[in-house]
CSV table of C-alpha atoms in Angstrom, one decimal:
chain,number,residue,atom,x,y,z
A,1,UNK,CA,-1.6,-6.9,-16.8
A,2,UNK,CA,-2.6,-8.9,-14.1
A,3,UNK,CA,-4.1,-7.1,-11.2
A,4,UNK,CA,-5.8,-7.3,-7.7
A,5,UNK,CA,-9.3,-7.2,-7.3
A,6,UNK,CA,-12.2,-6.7,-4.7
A,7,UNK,CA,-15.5,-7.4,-3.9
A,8,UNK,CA,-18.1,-6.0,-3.1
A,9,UNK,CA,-16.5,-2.0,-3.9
A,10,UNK,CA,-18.8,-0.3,-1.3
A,11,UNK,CA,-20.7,-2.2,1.6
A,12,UNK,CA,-22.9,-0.9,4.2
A,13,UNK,CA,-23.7,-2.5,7.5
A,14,UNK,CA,-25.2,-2.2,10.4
A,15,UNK,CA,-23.1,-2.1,13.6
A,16,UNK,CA,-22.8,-5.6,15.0
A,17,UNK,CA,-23.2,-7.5,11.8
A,18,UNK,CA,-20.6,-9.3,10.5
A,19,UNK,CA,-19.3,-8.6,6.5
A,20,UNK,CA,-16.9,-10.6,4.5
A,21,UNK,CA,-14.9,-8.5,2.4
A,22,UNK,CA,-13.1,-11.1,-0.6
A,23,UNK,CA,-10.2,-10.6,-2.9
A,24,UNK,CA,-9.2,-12.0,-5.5
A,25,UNK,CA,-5.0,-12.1,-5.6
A,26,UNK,CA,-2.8,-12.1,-8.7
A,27,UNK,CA,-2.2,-15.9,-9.6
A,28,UNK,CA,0.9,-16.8,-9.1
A,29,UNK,CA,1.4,-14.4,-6.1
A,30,UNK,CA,2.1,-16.7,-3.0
A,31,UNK,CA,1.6,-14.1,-0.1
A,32,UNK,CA,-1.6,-12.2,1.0
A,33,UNK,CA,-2.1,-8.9,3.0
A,34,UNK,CA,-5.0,-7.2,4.1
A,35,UNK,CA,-4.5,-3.3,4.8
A,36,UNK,CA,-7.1,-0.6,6.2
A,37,UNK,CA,-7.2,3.4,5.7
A,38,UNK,CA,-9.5,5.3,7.7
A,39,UNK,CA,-11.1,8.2,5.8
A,40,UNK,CA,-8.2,10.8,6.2
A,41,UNK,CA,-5.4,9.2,8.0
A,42,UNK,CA,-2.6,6.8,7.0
A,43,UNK,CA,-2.8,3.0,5.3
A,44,UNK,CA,-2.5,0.8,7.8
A,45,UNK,CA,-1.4,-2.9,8.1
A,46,UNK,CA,-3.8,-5.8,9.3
A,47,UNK,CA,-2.4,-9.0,8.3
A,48,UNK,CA,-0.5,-11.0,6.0
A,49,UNK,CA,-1.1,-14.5,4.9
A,50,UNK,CA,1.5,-17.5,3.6
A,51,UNK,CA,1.2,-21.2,2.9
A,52,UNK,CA,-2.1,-21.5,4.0
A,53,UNK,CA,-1.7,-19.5,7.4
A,54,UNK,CA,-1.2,-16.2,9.3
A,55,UNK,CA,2.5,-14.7,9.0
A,56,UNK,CA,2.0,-11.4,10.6
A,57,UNK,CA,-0.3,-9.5,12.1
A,58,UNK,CA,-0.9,-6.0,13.5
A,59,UNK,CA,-2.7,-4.6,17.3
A,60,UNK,CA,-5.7,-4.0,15.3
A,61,UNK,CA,-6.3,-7.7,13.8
A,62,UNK,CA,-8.2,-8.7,16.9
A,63,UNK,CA,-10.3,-11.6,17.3
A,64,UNK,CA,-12.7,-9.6,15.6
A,65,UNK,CA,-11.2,-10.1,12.8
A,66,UNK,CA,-10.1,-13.6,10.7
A,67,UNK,CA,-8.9,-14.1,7.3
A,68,UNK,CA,-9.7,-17.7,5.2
A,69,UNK,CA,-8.6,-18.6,1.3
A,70,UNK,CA,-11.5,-21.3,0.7
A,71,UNK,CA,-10.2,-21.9,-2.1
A,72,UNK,CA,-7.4,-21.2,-4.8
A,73,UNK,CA,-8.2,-18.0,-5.9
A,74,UNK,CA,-10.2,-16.2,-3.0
A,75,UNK,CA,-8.7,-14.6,0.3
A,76,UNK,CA,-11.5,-13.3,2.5
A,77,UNK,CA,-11.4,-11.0,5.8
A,78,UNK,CA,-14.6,-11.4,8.0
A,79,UNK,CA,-15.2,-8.7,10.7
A,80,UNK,CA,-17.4,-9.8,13.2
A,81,UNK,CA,-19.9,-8.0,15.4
A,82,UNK,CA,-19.1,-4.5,13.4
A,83,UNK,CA,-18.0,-1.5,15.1
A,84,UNK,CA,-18.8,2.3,13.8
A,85,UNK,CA,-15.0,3.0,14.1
A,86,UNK,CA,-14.5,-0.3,11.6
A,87,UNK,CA,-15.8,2.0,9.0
A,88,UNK,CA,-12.7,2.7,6.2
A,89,UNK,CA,-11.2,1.3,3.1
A,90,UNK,CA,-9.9,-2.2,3.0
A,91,UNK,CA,-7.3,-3.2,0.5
A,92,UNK,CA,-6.1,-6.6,-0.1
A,93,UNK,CA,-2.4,-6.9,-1.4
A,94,UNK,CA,-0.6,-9.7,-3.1
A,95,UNK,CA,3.0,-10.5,-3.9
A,96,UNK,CA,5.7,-12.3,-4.8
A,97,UNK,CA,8.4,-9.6,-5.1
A,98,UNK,CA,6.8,-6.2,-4.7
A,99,UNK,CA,2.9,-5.8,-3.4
A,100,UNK,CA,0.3,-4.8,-5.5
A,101,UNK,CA,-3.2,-3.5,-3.8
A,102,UNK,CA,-6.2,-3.7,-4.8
A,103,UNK,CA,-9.0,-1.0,-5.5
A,104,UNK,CA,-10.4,-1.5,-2.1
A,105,UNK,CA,-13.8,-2.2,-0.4
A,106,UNK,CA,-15.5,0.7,1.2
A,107,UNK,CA,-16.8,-0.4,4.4
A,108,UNK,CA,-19.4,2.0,6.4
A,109,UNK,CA,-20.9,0.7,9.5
A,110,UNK,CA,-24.0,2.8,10.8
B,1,UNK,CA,12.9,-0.7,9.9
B,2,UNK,CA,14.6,2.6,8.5
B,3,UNK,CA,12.0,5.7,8.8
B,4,UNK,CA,11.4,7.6,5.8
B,5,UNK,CA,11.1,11.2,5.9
B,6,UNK,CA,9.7,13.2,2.8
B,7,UNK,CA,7.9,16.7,2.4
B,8,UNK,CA,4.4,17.0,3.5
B,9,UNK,CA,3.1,18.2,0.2
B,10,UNK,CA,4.5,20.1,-2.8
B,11,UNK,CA,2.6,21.7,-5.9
B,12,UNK,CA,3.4,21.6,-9.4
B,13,UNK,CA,2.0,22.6,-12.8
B,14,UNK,CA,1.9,20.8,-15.7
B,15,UNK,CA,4.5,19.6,-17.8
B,16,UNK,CA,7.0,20.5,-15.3
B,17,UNK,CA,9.3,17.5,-13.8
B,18,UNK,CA,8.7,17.2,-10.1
B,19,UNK,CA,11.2,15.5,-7.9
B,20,UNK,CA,10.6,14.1,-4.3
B,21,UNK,CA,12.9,13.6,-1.7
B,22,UNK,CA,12.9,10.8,0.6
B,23,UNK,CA,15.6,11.1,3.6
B,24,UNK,CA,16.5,7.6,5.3
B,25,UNK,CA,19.5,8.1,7.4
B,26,UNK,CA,19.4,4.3,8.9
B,27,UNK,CA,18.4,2.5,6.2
B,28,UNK,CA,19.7,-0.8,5.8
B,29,UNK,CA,22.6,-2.8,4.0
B,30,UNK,CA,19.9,-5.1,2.5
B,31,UNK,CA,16.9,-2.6,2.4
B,32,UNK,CA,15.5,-1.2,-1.0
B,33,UNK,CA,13.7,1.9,-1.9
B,34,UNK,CA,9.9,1.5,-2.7
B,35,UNK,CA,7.9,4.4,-4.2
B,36,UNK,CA,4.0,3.6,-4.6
B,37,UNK,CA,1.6,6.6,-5.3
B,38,UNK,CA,-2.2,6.7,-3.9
B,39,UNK,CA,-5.2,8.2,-5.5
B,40,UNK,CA,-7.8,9.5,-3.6
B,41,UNK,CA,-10.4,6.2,-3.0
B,42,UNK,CA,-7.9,3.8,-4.4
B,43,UNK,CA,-4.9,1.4,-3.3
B,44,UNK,CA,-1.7,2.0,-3.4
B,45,UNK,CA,0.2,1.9,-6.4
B,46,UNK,CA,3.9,0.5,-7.2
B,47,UNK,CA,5.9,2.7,-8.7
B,48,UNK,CA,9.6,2.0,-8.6
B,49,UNK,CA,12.0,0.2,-6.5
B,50,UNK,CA,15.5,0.6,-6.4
B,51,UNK,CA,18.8,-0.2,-4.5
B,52,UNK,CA,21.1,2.3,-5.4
B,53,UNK,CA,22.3,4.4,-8.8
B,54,UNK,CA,19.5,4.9,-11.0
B,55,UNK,CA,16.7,3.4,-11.6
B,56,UNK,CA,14.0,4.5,-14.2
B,57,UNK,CA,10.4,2.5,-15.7
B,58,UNK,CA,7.9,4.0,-18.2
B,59,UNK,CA,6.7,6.1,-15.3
B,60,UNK,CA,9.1,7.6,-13.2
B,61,UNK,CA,13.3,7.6,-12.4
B,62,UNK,CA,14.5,6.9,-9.2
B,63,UNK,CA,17.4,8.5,-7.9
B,64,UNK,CA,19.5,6.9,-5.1
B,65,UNK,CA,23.5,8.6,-3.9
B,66,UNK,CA,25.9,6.2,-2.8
B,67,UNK,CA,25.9,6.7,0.9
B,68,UNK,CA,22.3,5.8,-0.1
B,69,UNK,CA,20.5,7.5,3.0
B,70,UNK,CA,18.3,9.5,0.8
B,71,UNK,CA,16.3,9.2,-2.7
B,72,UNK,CA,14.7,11.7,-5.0
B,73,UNK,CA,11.5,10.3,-6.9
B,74,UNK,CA,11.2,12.2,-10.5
B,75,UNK,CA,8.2,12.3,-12.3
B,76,UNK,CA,8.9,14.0,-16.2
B,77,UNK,CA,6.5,16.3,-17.5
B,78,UNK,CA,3.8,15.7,-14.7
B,79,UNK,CA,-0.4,16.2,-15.6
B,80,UNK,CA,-3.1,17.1,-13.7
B,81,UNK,CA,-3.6,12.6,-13.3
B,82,UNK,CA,-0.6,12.6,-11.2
B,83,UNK,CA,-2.2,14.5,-8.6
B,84,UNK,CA,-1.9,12.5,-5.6
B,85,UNK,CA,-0.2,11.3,-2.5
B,86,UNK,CA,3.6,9.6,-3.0
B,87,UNK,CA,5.1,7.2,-0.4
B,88,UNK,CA,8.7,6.6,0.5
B,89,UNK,CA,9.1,3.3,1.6
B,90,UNK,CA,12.5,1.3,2.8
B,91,UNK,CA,12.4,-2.2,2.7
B,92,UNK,CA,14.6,-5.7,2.9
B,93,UNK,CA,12.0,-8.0,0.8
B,94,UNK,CA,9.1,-5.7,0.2
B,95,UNK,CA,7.2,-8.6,-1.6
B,96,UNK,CA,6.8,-10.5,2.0
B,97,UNK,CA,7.0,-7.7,5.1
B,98,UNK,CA,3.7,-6.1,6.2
B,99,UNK,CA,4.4,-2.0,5.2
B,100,UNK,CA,4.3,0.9,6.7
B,101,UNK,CA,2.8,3.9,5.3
B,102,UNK,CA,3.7,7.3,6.5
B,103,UNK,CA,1.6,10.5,5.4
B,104,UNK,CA,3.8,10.5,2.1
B,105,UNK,CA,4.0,13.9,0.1
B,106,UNK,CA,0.8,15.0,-1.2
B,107,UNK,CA,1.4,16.1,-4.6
B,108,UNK,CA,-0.9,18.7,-6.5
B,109,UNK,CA,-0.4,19.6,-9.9
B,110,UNK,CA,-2.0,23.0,-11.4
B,111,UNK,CA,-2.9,23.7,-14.7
């Protein structure tokens, strides 16, 4: 079954470094999300991504924050200059009908 | 966007069939009913989707009346694995909206 999935699984930073967090959608899945969950609280959306291009995005996709597909399999969110409160799990998402996640980066920023 | 309401947790034990309820008094003409379930450290999972009647997979049935402004999520014969957190979610096109997670109903099972 085909399936979302993420690299790295765990990354630790130092605040004010930047990260790239990748994914890796389902193939024939034409839309992209990126979603965030803070240790504890609620899954949160970030952005979503069609054709190439930003479709919708939330208050906490900032300029901090950017999303690329460099090629035709990859989808990346960078988060520049970290911040201790960036620290949570990232899942990227892909669909066509319904959204499937992936198993997530965990992201701690010291 | 119709707000989902479920129960803030429930407990189980095994083999027993559990069933969630999901209230969505505004939901809309063209929105559908979107279950996914969420391990601890993990994404969230798809479950079921449905518009109204019944609807049932490998994994679970999904309940929905006609005035369709609630749903019940049954899981048959539940295990210890399907110890987690369940979200109620109501949708037009799921596949291209950004979602919105509520707490969802944290669901322990017992031996």
């Amino acid at each position: 079954e085909p399936e979302v999935t993420q690299t790295p699984s765990h990354q630790v930073t130092q605040m004010g470094q930047e990260v790239i967090l990748r994914c890796v959608p389902i193939s024939n899945h034409l839309y992209f999300y990126w979603y965030r969950q803070i240790l504890g609280q609620k899954v949160e959306f970030l952005v979503s991504f069609y054709n190439n291009e930003i479709s919708e995005k939330s208050e906490i996709f900032d300029d901090q924050f950017s999303v690329e597909r460099p090629d035709g399999s990859n989808f990346t969110l960078k988060i520049r200059s970290t911040k201790l409160e960036d620290s949570a799990m990232y899942f990227c998402a892909s669909s066509s009908e319904t959204q499937y996640f992936g198993p997530g980066t965990r992201l701690l920023v010291l | 966007l119709a707000k989902t309401t479920q129960p803030i947790s429930m407990d189980s034990y095994e083999g027993q069939e559990v069933n969630i309820t999901c209230s969505h008094n505004n939901i809309a003409t063209n929105d559908y009913i979107t279950w996914y379930q969420q391990f601890p450290s993990q994404g969230p999972r798809f479950i079921i989707q449905g518009y109204k009647t019944k609807v049932t997979n490998e994994v679970a049935s999904l309940f929905i009346p006609a005035d369709r402004k609630s749903s019940t999520l049954s899981l048959p014969r539940v295990s210890l694995s399907d110890t987690a957190v369940y979200y109620c979610l109501s949708y037009m096109d799921t596949g291209r909206r950004a979602l919105t997670f509520g707490s969802g109903t944290r669901l322990q099972v017992q031996p």
